[in-house]
CSV table of C-alpha atoms in Angstrom, one decimal:
chain,number,residue,atom,x,y,z
A,364,MET,CA,17.6,39.4,35.0
A,365,LEU,CA,14.4,39.2,37.1
A,366,GLY,CA,11.0,38.4,35.8
A,367,GLU,CA,8.2,41.0,36.1
A,368,PHE,CA,6.4,39.2,38.9
A,369,GLU,CA,9.7,38.6,40.7
A,370,TYR,CA,10.4,42.3,40.6
A,371,LEU,CA,6.9,43.2,41.9
A,372,LEU,CA,7.3,40.7,44.8
A,373,LEU,CA,10.8,42.1,45.7
A,374,THR,CA,9.6,45.7,45.6
A,375,ALA,CA,6.5,44.9,47.7
A,376,ALA,CA,8.6,43.1,50.3
A,377,ALA,CA,11.2,45.9,50.4
A,378,ARG,CA,8.4,48.5,50.8
A,379,LEU,CA,6.8,46.5,53.6
A,380,GLY,CA,10.1,46.1,55.4
A,381,GLU,CA,9.7,44.3,58.8
A,382,GLY,CA,6.1,43.6,58.1
A,383,ALA,CA,6.6,41.7,54.9
A,384,TYR,CA,4.9,38.3,54.8
A,385,GLY,CA,2.7,36.3,52.4
A,386,ALA,CA,-0.7,38.0,52.8
A,387,ALA,CA,0.7,41.5,53.2
A,388,ILE,CA,2.8,41.2,50.0
A,389,ARG,CA,-0.1,39.8,48.1
A,390,GLN,CA,-2.3,42.8,49.2
A,391,GLU,CA,0.5,45.2,48.2
A,392,ILE,CA,0.9,43.7,44.7
A,393,GLU,CA,-2.9,43.6,44.1
A,394,GLY,CA,-3.2,47.2,45.3
A,395,ALA,CA,-0.4,48.4,43.0
A,396,THR,CA,-1.3,46.4,39.8
A,397,GLY,CA,-5.1,46.1,40.2
A,398,ARG,CA,-4.6,42.4,39.2
A,399,GLN,CA,-5.3,39.4,41.3
A,400,CYS,CA,-2.3,37.6,42.8
A,401,SER,CA,-2.8,33.9,43.5
A,402,ILE,CA,-1.2,32.2,46.5
A,403,GLY,CA,0.3,29.6,44.2
A,404,ALA,CA,2.2,32.3,42.2
A,405,LEU,CA,3.2,34.1,45.3
A,406,TYR,CA,4.7,31.1,47.2
A,407,THR,CA,6.3,29.4,44.2
A,408,THR,CA,8.0,32.7,43.3
A,409,LEU,CA,9.1,33.2,46.9
A,410,ASP,CA,10.7,29.8,46.8
A,411,ARG,CA,12.5,30.6,43.5
A,412,LEU,CA,13.7,34.0,44.9
A,413,GLU,CA,14.9,32.3,48.1
A,414,ALA,CA,16.8,29.6,46.1
A,415,LYS,CA,18.5,32.4,44.1
A,416,GLY,CA,19.5,34.1,47.4
A,417,LEU,CA,17.4,37.2,46.7
A,418,VAL,CA,15.2,36.9,49.8
A,419,ASN,CA,15.3,35.2,53.2
A,420,THR,CA,12.1,33.7,54.7
A,421,TRP,CA,11.3,32.3,58.1
A,422,MET,CA,8.3,31.4,60.1
A,423,GLY,CA,7.0,34.3,62.2
A,424,GLU,CA,4.5,34.6,65.0
A,425,ALA,CA,0.9,33.5,64.9
A,426,THR,CA,-2.0,36.0,65.2
A,427,PRO,CA,-5.7,35.4,66.2
A,428,GLN,CA,-6.9,37.0,62.9
A,429,ARG,CA,-5.0,34.2,61.1
A,430,GLY,CA,-6.7,31.5,63.1
A,431,GLY,CA,-3.5,31.1,65.3
A,432,ARG,CA,-1.4,30.2,62.3
A,433,ALA,CA,2.2,31.4,61.8
A,434,LYS,CA,3.3,33.8,59.0
A,435,ARG,CA,6.0,33.2,56.5
A,436,MET,CA,8.1,36.4,56.9
A,437,VAL,CA,10.2,37.8,54.1
A,438,ARG,CA,13.3,39.9,54.0
A,439,VAL,CA,15.0,41.1,50.8
A,440,THR,CA,18.7,40.4,50.9
A,441,ALA,CA,21.4,42.8,49.6
A,442,LYS,CA,21.7,40.7,46.5
A,443,GLY,CA,17.9,41.0,46.0
A,444,MET,CA,18.1,44.8,46.3
A,445,ALA,CA,20.8,44.9,43.7
A,446,ALA,CA,18.8,42.7,41.4
A,447,ALA,CA,15.7,44.8,41.8
A,448,GLY,CA,17.7,48.0,41.3
A,449,ALA,CA,19.3,46.6,38.1
A,450,PHE,CA,15.8,45.6,36.8
A,451,TYR,CA,14.4,49.1,37.5
A,452,SER,CA,17.4,50.8,35.8
A,453,ALA,CA,17.0,48.6,32.7
A,454,VAL,CA,13.3,49.3,32.5
A,455,THR,CA,13.9,53.0,33.0
A,456,ARG,CA,16.6,53.1,30.3
A,457,VAL,CA,14.7,51.1,27.8
A,458,SER,CA,11.5,53.2,28.3
A,459,ARG,CA,13.3,56.6,27.7
A,460,GLY,CA,11.6,58.5,24.9
A,461,VAL,CA,8.7,56.1,24.3
A,462,ALA,CA,5.2,57.6,24.0
A,463,TRP,CA,3.8,56.3,27.3
A,464,GLU,CA,6.9,57.4,29.2
A,465,ALA,CA,6.7,61.0,27.8
A,466,LYS,CA,3.0,61.0,28.6
A,467,ARG,CA,3.6,59.9,32.2
A,468,ARG,CA,6.3,62.6,32.6
A,469,ALA,CA,3.9,65.3,31.3
A,470,VAL,CA,1.2,64.2,33.7
A,471,SER,CA,3.5,64.2,36.7
A,472,LEU,CA,4.8,67.7,35.8
B,771,MET,CA,-21.1,24.1,48.7
B,772,ASN,CA,-19.0,26.3,50.8
B,773,ARG,CA,-18.6,23.6,53.4
B,774,ILE,CA,-17.5,21.1,50.7
B,775,CYS,CA,-14.9,23.6,49.4
B,776,TRP,CA,-13.5,24.1,52.9
B,777,TRP,CA,-13.4,20.4,53.5
B,778,LEU,CA,-11.5,20.0,50.2
B,779,VAL,CA,-9.2,22.9,51.3
B,780,GLY,CA,-8.4,21.0,54.5
B,781,ARG,CA,-7.7,17.7,52.7
B,782,LEU,CA,-5.6,19.3,50.0
B,783,SER,CA,-3.6,21.4,52.4
B,784,ARG,CA,-2.4,18.1,54.0
B,785,GLY,CA,-0.2,17.6,50.9
B,786,LEU,CA,1.9,20.7,51.9
B,787,GLU,CA,4.8,20.7,54.3
B,788,PRO,CA,3.7,21.6,57.9
B,789,GLY,CA,5.3,25.1,57.9
B,790,GLU,CA,4.0,26.1,54.5
B,791,ARG,CA,0.5,24.7,55.4
B,792,ASP,CA,0.4,27.0,58.4
B,793,ALA,CA,1.5,30.1,56.3
B,794,VAL,CA,-0.9,29.4,53.4
B,795,LEU,CA,-4.0,28.6,55.6
B,796,GLY,CA,-3.2,31.7,57.7
B,797,ASP,CA,-3.0,33.9,54.6
B,798,ILE,CA,-6.3,32.5,53.4
B,799,ALA,CA,-7.9,33.1,56.8
B,800,GLU,CA,-6.5,36.7,57.0
B,801,SER,CA,-7.8,37.6,53.5
B,802,GLY,CA,-11.3,36.5,54.3
B,803,GLU,CA,-11.7,34.4,51.2
B,804,THR,CA,-14.8,32.2,50.5
B,805,GLY,CA,-14.4,28.4,50.3
B,806,ALA,CA,-14.4,28.5,46.5
B,807,GLU,CA,-11.7,31.2,46.4
B,808,ALA,CA,-9.6,29.4,49.0
B,809,LEU,CA,-9.9,26.1,47.0
B,810,ARG,CA,-8.9,27.8,43.8
B,811,ASP,CA,-5.9,29.4,45.5
B,812,LEU,CA,-4.8,26.1,47.0
B,813,LEU,CA,-5.3,24.3,43.7
B,814,SER,CA,-3.1,26.8,41.9
B,815,LEU,CA,-0.4,26.2,44.5
B,816,ALA,CA,-0.7,22.4,44.2
B,817,VAL,CA,-0.5,22.6,40.4
B,818,ARG,CA,2.5,24.9,40.5
B,819,ARG,CA,4.2,22.7,43.1
B,820,GLN,CA,3.6,19.6,40.9
B,821,ALA,CA,4.9,21.3,37.8
B,822,ALA,CA,8.1,22.4,39.8
B,823,LEU,CA,8.6,18.9,41.0
B,824,TRP,CA,8.9,17.5,37.5
B,825,LYS,CA,11.6,20.0,36.6
B,826,ASP,CA,13.8,18.0,39.0
B,827,ALA,CA,15.7,15.1,37.5
B,828,ARG,CA,15.2,13.0,40.6
B,829,ALA,CA,11.4,12.8,39.9
B,830,TRP,CA,12.1,11.4,36.5
B,831,LEU,CA,14.7,9.0,37.8
B,832,ALA,CA,12.2,7.6,40.3
B,833,LEU,CA,9.5,7.3,37.8
B,834,GLY,CA,11.8,5.7,35.3
B,835,GLY,CA,12.9,3.3,38.0
B,836,LEU,CA,9.3,2.3,38.5
B,837,ILE,CA,7.9,2.3,35.0
B,838,ALA,CA,10.8,0.3,33.4
B,839,PRO,CA,10.6,-2.6,35.9
B,840,VAL,CA,6.8,-2.8,35.7
B,841,ALA,CA,7.0,-2.8,31.8
B,842,MET,CA,9.6,-5.5,31.9
B,843,LEU,CA,7.6,-7.6,34.4
B,844,ALA,CA,4.5,-7.3,32.3
B,845,GLY,CA,6.4,-8.0,29.1
B,846,GLY,CA,8.0,-11.1,30.6
B,847,TRP,CA,4.7,-12.4,31.9
B,848,SER,CA,3.4,-14.0,28.7
B,849,SER,CA,6.5,-16.2,28.3
B,850,TRP,CA,6.4,-17.1,32.0
B,851,GLY,CA,10.0,-16.0,32.0
B,852,SER,CA,10.0,-13.6,34.9
B,853,TRP,CA,10.9,-14.3,38.5
B,854,LEU,CA,7.5,-13.0,39.4
B,855,GLY,CA,6.0,-15.6,37.1
B,856,PHE,CA,8.2,-18.3,38.7
B,857,VAL,CA,7.3,-17.3,42.3
B,858,SER,CA,3.5,-17.1,41.6
B,859,ARG,CA,3.6,-20.3,39.6
B,860,GLN,CA,5.4,-22.1,42.3
B,861,LEU,CA,3.2,-20.7,45.1
B,862,GLY,CA,0.1,-21.4,43.1
B,863,THR,CA,1.1,-25.0,42.4
B,864,VAL,CA,2.0,-25.6,46.0
B,865,PHE,CA,-1.2,-24.1,47.2
B,866,ASN,CA,-3.5,-25.8,44.7
B,867,LEU,CA,-1.9,-29.2,44.1
B,868,GLY,CA,0.4,-29.6,47.1
B,869,VAL,CA,3.3,-30.5,44.9
B,870,LEU,CA,6.4,-28.5,43.6
B,871,ALA,CA,6.4,-27.2,40.1
B,872,GLU,CA,10.2,-27.3,39.4
B,873,SER,CA,11.0,-31.1,39.4
B,874,ALA,CA,14.7,-30.8,38.4
B,875,MET,CA,15.8,-29.7,41.9
B,876,THR,CA,15.6,-31.3,45.3
B,877,ARG,CA,12.8,-30.4,47.6
B,878,THR,CA,15.1,-28.3,49.8
B,879,ASP,CA,16.6,-26.4,46.8
B,880,ASP,CA,13.1,-25.8,45.5
B,881,ILE,CA,11.9,-24.4,48.8
B,882,VAL,CA,15.0,-22.2,49.2
B,883,ARG,CA,14.5,-20.9,45.7
B,884,LEU,CA,10.9,-20.2,46.4
B,885,VAL,CA,11.7,-18.3,49.6
B,886,CYS,CA,14.5,-16.4,47.8
B,887,GLY,CA,12.1,-15.4,45.0
B,888,ILE,CA,9.6,-14.1,47.5
B,889,LEU,CA,12.3,-12.1,49.4
B,890,LEU,CA,13.6,-10.7,46.1
B,891,MET,CA,10.2,-9.7,45.0
B,892,MET,CA,9.6,-7.9,48.3
B,893,SER,CA,13.0,-6.3,48.1
B,894,TRP,CA,12.3,-5.0,44.6
B,895,ALA,CA,8.9,-3.6,45.7
B,896,GLY,CA,10.5,-2.0,48.7
B,897,THR,CA,13.3,-0.3,46.7
B,898,ALA,CA,10.8,1.0,44.2
B,899,GLY,CA,8.7,2.5,47.0
B,900,PHE,CA,11.8,4.0,48.6
B,901,ALA,CA,12.8,5.7,45.4
B,902,LEU,CA,9.4,7.1,44.9
B,903,GLY,CA,9.0,8.3,48.5
B,904,SER,CA,12.4,9.9,48.7
B,905,ALA,CA,12.1,11.7,45.4
B,906,LEU,CA,8.5,12.9,45.6
B,907,ARG,CA,8.1,13.3,49.4
B,908,ARG,CA,4.6,14.2,50.4
B,909,SER,CA,3.3,13.8,46.8
B,910,ALA,CA,4.6,10.3,46.8
B,911,TRP,CA,1.4,8.8,48.4
B,912,ALA,CA,-0.7,10.0,45.5
B,913,TYR,CA,1.7,8.4,43.1
B,914,ALA,CA,2.0,5.3,45.2
B,915,ALA,CA,-1.8,4.9,45.0
B,916,PHE,CA,-1.6,5.3,41.2
B,917,VAL,CA,1.2,2.8,40.8
B,918,SER,CA,-0.6,0.3,43.1
B,919,LEU,CA,-3.7,0.7,41.0
B,920,LEU,CA,-1.6,0.2,37.8
B,921,TRP,CA,-0.1,-3.0,39.2
B,922,TRP,CA,-3.6,-4.3,40.3
B,923,LEU,CA,-5.0,-3.7,36.8
B,924,TRP,CA,-2.0,-4.8,34.8
B,925,ILE,CA,-0.4,-7.6,36.6
B,926,GLY,CA,-3.5,-8.6,38.7
B,927,PRO,CA,-5.7,-10.4,36.1
B,928,PRO,CA,-3.0,-13.0,34.9
B,929,LEU,CA,-2.0,-13.6,38.6
B,930,ARG,CA,-5.6,-14.1,39.7
B,931,LEU,CA,-6.0,-16.9,37.1
B,932,MET,CA,-3.2,-18.8,38.9
B,933,PHE,CA,-4.8,-18.9,42.3
B,934,ARG,CA,-8.1,-20.7,42.7
B,935,VAL,CA,-8.8,-19.3,46.2
B,936,PRO,CA,-9.1,-15.5,46.3
B,937,LEU,CA,-7.6,-15.3,49.8
B,938,ARG,CA,-4.3,-16.8,48.5
B,939,TRP,CA,-4.2,-14.3,45.6
B,940,THR,CA,-4.8,-11.5,48.1
B,941,LEU,CA,-1.9,-12.8,50.3
B,942,PHE,CA,0.3,-12.9,47.3
B,943,TRP,CA,-0.7,-9.3,46.3
B,944,LEU,CA,0.1,-8.2,49.9
B,945,LEU,CA,3.6,-9.7,49.5
B,946,ILE,CA,4.2,-7.0,46.8
B,947,LEU,CA,2.1,-4.2,48.1
B,948,MET,CA,3.2,-4.1,51.8
B,949,PRO,CA,7.0,-3.8,51.1
B,950,PHE,CA,6.2,-1.2,48.4
B,951,LEU,CA,4.2,1.0,50.9
B,952,TRP,CA,6.8,0.4,53.6
B,953,GLY,CA,9.4,1.7,51.1
B,954,VAL,CA,7.4,4.8,50.3
B,955,HIS,CA,7.0,5.5,54.0
B,956,ARG,CA,10.8,5.1,54.6
B,957,GLY,CA,11.5,7.3,51.6
B,958,VAL,CA,9.2,10.1,52.7
B,959,ARG,CA,10.7,10.0,56.2
B,960,LEU,CA,14.3,9.9,55.1
B,961,GLY,CA,13.9,12.7,52.6
B,962,SER,CA,15.5,13.5,49.3
B,963,PRO,CA,18.7,11.6,48.8
B,964,GLY,CA,20.3,13.9,46.1
B,965,VAL,CA,20.8,13.2,42.4
B,966,GLY,CA,23.8,10.8,42.9
B,967,ARG,CA,22.1,8.6,45.4
B,968,MET,CA,18.8,8.7,43.4
B,969,ALA,CA,20.7,7.5,40.3
B,970,LEU,CA,22.1,4.7,42.6
B,971,LEU,CA,18.6,3.8,43.6
B,972,ALA,CA,17.4,3.8,40.0
B,973,GLY,CA,20.4,1.6,39.2
B,974,ALA,CA,19.5,-0.7,42.1
B,975,ILE,CA,16.0,-1.1,40.8
B,976,ALA,CA,17.1,-1.8,37.3
B,977,THR,CA,19.6,-4.4,38.5
B,978,LEU,CA,17.0,-6.1,40.7
B,979,THR,CA,14.7,-6.2,37.8
B,980,LEU,CA,17.4,-7.9,35.7
B,981,ILE,CA,17.8,-10.5,38.5
B,982,LEU,CA,14.1,-11.0,38.4
B,983,GLN,CA,14.5,-12.0,34.8
B,984,VAL,CA,16.7,-14.9,35.9
B,985,GLU,CA,15.1,-17.4,33.5
B,986,ASP,CA,15.6,-15.1,30.6
B,987,SER,CA,18.2,-16.1,27.9
B,988,ARG,CA,20.4,-13.1,28.8
B,989,ALA,CA,20.5,-14.3,32.4
B,990,THR,CA,21.4,-17.8,31.2
B,991,VAL,CA,24.4,-16.4,29.2
B,992,ALA,CA,25.5,-14.4,32.3
B,993,ARG,CA,25.2,-17.5,34.5
B,994,GLU,CA,27.3,-19.5,32.0
B,995,LEU,CA,30.0,-16.9,31.9
B,996,TRP,CA,30.0,-16.7,35.7
B,997,SER,CA,30.1,-20.5,36.1
B,998,ASN,CA,32.5,-21.5,33.4
B,999,GLY,CA,34.6,-18.3,32.9
B,1000,GLY,CA,33.8,-18.1,29.2
B,1001,SER,CA,36.9,-17.5,27.1
B,1002,LEU,CA,38.9,-16.1,30.0
B,1003,GLY,CA,39.0,-19.5,31.7
B,1004,TRP,CA,38.4,-18.2,35.2
B,1005,ARG,CA,35.6,-19.7,37.3
B,1006,LEU,CA,33.6,-18.5,40.2
B,1007,VAL,CA,31.1,-20.4,42.3
B,1008,TRP,CA,27.5,-19.9,41.2
B,1009,THR,CA,24.5,-20.8,43.2
B,1010,PRO,CA,21.0,-19.9,42.2
B,1011,GLN,CA,20.4,-18.5,45.7
B,1012,MET,CA,23.1,-15.9,45.4
B,1013,PRO,CA,21.5,-13.1,43.4
B,1014,PRO,CA,18.5,-12.7,45.7
B,1015,PHE,CA,20.7,-12.5,48.8
B,1016,LEU,CA,23.0,-10.0,47.1
B,1017,ALA,CA,20.0,-8.0,46.0
B,1018,ILE,CA,18.6,-7.9,49.6
B,1019,LEU,CA,22.0,-7.1,51.1
B,1020,TRP,CA,22.4,-4.2,48.5
B,1021,GLN,CA,19.0,-2.8,49.4
B,1022,PHE,CA,19.7,-2.9,53.1
B,1023,GLY,CA,23.1,-1.2,52.4
B,1024,ILE,CA,21.3,1.6,50.5
B,1025,LEU,CA,18.8,2.1,53.3
B,1026,THR,CA,21.5,2.2,55.9
B,1027,VAL,CA,23.6,4.7,53.9
B,1028,ALA,CA,20.5,6.9,53.4
B,1029,LYS,CA,19.6,6.7,57.1
B,1030,GLU,CA,23.2,7.6,58.1
B,1031,LYS,CA,23.3,10.7,55.8
B,1032,ASN,CA,19.9,12.1,56.5
B,1033,ILE,CA,19.3,11.7,60.2
């Protein structure tokens, strides 16, 4: 079972697709949660996910806006997608019928 | 203030692997953080990396391999029972009085024993450094500085008393420090040797330390058993020069194996 931050990171990387790398994932998570995401948390979680085989990372190209430094690119593996899907299903199932879930459904309708 | 923070960011980032350093500094540049924010981010990464490091058994094996021998050396110091004590006493006497301390042996034996003692001491320091460097990689240099300071404060004062001329004490200190730093350098370059080889290294350090305690009563029992065969009645040739040479050969063996497997 994934942790909350692991799920957020996998989802952000999957959403970004080919453009998933450290800074972009960080921005995506901060935008979605409204919380600050530290580089320490991001990179150590990425290492952990890579060790579990849930993502692949490699060094990408350097851009002038990064001071000519390379990006650490991220791609979610099939195993990572399955793990994120399982986490989402579990959260959805366990949330069925609780007050905040009913409220969210009412707002969306 | 901002300049100091950026300077610290630059210094701190040197502790990261080159690829990761590029990615992290690039992310910081892209996000337009201030020096203080960049420093906080980098510190959070450094702290998490250190915490992750200590989850690995190899780090504990390396640390155990360093603390145990230092504790044994320091413990044996007061009774003058350690090999380190023997070497420094012998060196100090030769330097200060121009005579040999151990009168029971011939001059040649005494000199050979002194040279062996120095080589063994260097061998022990080199192995300890290698274990530290290969287990902790880039973080090893910070720990090496800490261990060196510990040795200086702990073993330094009684050693200093033995040498009248400060230069001789410094030379003796370098005999320990230089192989230790060389070992760290080799360990960092050769990389992590895996849990099995790390256990072998820790075992090597422990064994070398036991050999250092050659004048201890346990070593005397072992020597008796070796020389006279004990109750089994078998007998092997014992010379006082053997353990240091075996220890040195062992260390070179370990370094060679590590080099073969990692390069």
